[in-house]
C-alpha atoms as one frame of an Amber mdcrd trajectory, in Angstrom:
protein
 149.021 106.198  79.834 147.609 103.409  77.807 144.639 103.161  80.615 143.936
 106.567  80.511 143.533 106.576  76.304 141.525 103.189  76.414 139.269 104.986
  79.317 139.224 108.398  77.174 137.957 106.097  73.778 135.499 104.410  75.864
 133.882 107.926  76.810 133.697 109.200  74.026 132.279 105.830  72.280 129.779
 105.850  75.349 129.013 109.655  74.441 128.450 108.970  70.930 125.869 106.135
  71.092 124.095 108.350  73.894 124.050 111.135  71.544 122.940 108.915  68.789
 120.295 107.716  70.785 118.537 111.134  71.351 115.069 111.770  69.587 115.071
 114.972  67.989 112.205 117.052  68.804 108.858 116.072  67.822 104.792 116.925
  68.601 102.115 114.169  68.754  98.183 113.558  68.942  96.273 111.096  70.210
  92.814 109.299  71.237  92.164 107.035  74.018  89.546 105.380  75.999  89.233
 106.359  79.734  87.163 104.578  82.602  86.231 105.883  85.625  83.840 104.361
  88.611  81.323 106.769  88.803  80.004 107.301  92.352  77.660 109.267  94.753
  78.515 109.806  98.262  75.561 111.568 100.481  75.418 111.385 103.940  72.017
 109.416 105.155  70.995 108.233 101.923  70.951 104.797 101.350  69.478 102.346
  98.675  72.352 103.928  96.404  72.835 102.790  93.032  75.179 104.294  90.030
  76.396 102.954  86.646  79.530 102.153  88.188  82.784 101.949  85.645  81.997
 103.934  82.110  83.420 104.531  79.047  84.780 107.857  78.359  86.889 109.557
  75.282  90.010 111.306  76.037  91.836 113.590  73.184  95.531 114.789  73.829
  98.217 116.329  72.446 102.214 116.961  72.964 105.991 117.621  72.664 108.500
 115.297  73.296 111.525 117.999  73.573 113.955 114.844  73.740 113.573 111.085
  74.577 112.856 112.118  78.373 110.991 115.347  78.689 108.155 116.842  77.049
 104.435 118.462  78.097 100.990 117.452  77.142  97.318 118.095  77.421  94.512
 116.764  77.313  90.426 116.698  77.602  88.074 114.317  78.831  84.945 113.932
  78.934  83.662 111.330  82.001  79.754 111.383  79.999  76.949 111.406  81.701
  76.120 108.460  84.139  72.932 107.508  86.177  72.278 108.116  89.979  69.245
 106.382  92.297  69.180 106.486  95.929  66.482 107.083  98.739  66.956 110.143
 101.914  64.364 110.220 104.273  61.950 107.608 102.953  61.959 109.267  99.509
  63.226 107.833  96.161  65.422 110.137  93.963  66.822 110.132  90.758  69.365
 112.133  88.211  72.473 111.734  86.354  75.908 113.152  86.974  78.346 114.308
  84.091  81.859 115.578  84.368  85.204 117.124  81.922  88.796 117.649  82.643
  91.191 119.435  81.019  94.878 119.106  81.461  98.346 120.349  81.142 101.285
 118.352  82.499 104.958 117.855  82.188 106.267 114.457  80.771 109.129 112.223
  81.984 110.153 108.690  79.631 111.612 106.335  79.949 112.797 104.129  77.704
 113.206 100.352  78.173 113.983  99.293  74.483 113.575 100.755  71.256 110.109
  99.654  71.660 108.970  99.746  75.105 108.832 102.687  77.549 107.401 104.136
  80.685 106.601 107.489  81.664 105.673 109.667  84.695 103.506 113.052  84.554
 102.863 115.848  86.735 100.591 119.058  86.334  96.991 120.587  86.540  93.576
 119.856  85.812  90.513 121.911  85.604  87.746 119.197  86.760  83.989 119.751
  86.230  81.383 117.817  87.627  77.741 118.550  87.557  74.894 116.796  89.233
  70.890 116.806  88.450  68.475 115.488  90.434  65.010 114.719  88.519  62.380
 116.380  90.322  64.459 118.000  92.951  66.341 121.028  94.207  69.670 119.493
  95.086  71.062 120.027  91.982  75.152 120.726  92.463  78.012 121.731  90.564
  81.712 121.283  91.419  84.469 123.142  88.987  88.077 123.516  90.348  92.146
 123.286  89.310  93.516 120.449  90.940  96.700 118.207  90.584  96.921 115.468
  88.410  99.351 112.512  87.607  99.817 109.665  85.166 101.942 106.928  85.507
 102.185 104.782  81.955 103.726 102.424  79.758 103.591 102.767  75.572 104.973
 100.279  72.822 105.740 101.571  69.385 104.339  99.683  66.896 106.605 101.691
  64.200 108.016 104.766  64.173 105.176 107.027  64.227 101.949 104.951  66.102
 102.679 103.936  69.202 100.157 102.610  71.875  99.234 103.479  75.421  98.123
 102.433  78.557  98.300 104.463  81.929  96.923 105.345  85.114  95.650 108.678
  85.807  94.229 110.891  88.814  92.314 113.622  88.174  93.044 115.522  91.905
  91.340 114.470  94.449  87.514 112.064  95.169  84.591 113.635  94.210  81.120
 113.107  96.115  79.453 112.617  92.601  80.112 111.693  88.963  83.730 110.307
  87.863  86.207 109.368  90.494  89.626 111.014  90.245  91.188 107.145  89.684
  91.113 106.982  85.874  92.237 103.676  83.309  92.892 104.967  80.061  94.065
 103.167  77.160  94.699 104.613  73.953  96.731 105.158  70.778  99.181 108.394
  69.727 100.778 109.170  66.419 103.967 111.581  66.690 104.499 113.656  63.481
């Protein structure tokens, strides 16, 4: 009997902090700086030649329903990014610009009070546009695709908290941004 009152006190001790422990609801915005390799893949040209990594800003938004689940979105844009090459003897030259919208759901978790990692999972609607100087092979590529973060954020204080994740934007693209994205970034939960 004594076992089964010092097991029952336990639980409910154990349910208590747990409880205690749970975030009540809450939205947040944020800003953070994305890089992507930006790339051009064309059968039979050679001589190829891109800016390579960029600079990009990415704005997002989102609920945390508890400590582990919530949703965001998000929209960035990959700016616009040099291309050179030569195809049959002939030089050519454009630039290549891209966007990406997204909605995904969000799993945390926590490590400390501080320290966390997360997972998400959901869709993006990827643009990429290409413009050849002096040419017809201009292209444009728009489609839904999957996308997925993987991430880590510290909270500086209760409301700021800072980010850093990997995310991919579906699948490679022949021009403009890769789908492989490095974003870093801040968020401040309200």
């Amino acid at each position: 009997m004594k076992k089964l009152i010092v097991a029952l006190i336990a639980s409910v001790a154990a349910m208590s902090a747990a409880q205690a422990q749970q975030v009540a609801p809450r939205g947040y915005v944020g800003v953070g700086v994305a890089s992507a390799d930006h790339d051009y893949k064309l059968s039979g040209a050679t001589n190829v030649d891109t800016d390579g990594y960029k600079a990009s800003g990415k704005l997002f938004g989102g609920y945390d329903f508890n400590q582990t689940w919530g949703v965001e979105a998000g929209y960035t844009d990959f700016r616009k990014s040099g291309v050179s090459y030569t195809a049959n003897g002939v030089n050519q030259r454009g630039e290549t610009k891209g966007e990406s919208i997204y909605l995904a759901a969000k799993a945390t978790m926590p490590i400390n009070e501080q320290f966390s990692v997360y997972g998400k999972l959901g869709a993006a609607r990827n643009k990429s546009e290409l413009v050849m100087i002096n040419s017809l092979q201009n292209r444009d590529h728009s489609k839904t695709e999957a996308y997925g973060a993987l991430g880590a954020q510290y909270a500086l204080n209760q409301n700021v908290a800072l980010i850093a994740e990997y995310e991919r934007y579906g699948k490679s693209k022949d021009f403009g941004a890769k789908a492989d994205v490095f974003t870093i970034g801040a968020k401040y939960s309200f």
